Amino acid sequence: MARPPSNQLLGDRAELLKKCFNVRFDTMLALSPILC
C-alpha cells in the first residue's frame, strides 16, 4: 500500500526537522556551561 506523495513529503520534513532539532539541542547542551 503506497502512501500519498504529500504524506511522504511531510514525513521527510518531519525527519529533517527532528534532525535539525537534535543538532540544535546538542549545541545548546554543549554551550550550556558557557551560558549558565
Short mmCIF file of C-alpha atoms in Angstrom, two decimals:
data_model
loop_
_atom_site.label_atom_id
_atom_site.label_comp_id
_atom_site.label_asym_id
_atom_site.label_seq_id
_atom_site.Cartn_x
_atom_site.Cartn_y
_atom_site.Cartn_z
CA MET A 1 0.00 0.00 0.00
CA ALA A 2 1.72 3.16 -1.22
CA ARG A 3 1.49 6.35 0.76
CA PRO A 4 0.42 9.58 -0.94
CA PRO A 5 3.30 11.87 -2.03
CA SER A 6 2.12 14.60 0.34
CA ASN A 7 2.42 12.21 3.29
CA GLN A 8 5.89 11.19 2.15
CA LEU A 9 6.91 14.82 1.85
CA LEU A 10 5.51 15.54 5.29
CA GLY A 11 7.46 12.60 6.70
CA ASP A 12 10.70 13.83 5.14
CA ARG A 13 10.05 17.31 6.50
CA ALA A 14 9.44 15.85 9.96
CA GLU A 15 12.64 13.81 9.81
CA LEU A 16 14.63 16.85 8.70
CA LEU A 17 13.09 18.95 11.47
CA LYS A 18 13.86 16.27 14.03
CA LYS A 19 17.47 16.06 12.84
CA CYS A 20 17.82 19.84 12.92
CA PHE A 21 16.29 19.98 16.40
CA ASN A 22 18.64 17.26 17.64
CA VAL A 23 21.65 19.18 16.34
CA ARG A 24 20.40 22.40 17.92
CA PHE A 25 19.69 20.58 21.19
CA ASP A 26 23.20 19.09 21.20
CA THR A 27 24.63 22.54 20.51
CA MET A 28 22.62 24.04 23.37
CA LEU A 29 23.83 21.26 25.68
CA ALA A 30 27.41 21.93 24.63
CA LEU A 31 27.01 25.69 25.18
CA SER A 32 25.04 25.41 28.43
CA PRO A 33 28.16 25.66 30.64
CA ILE A 34 29.04 28.91 28.86
CA LEU A 35 25.51 30.31 29.01
CA CYS A 36 24.86 29.45 32.65
#
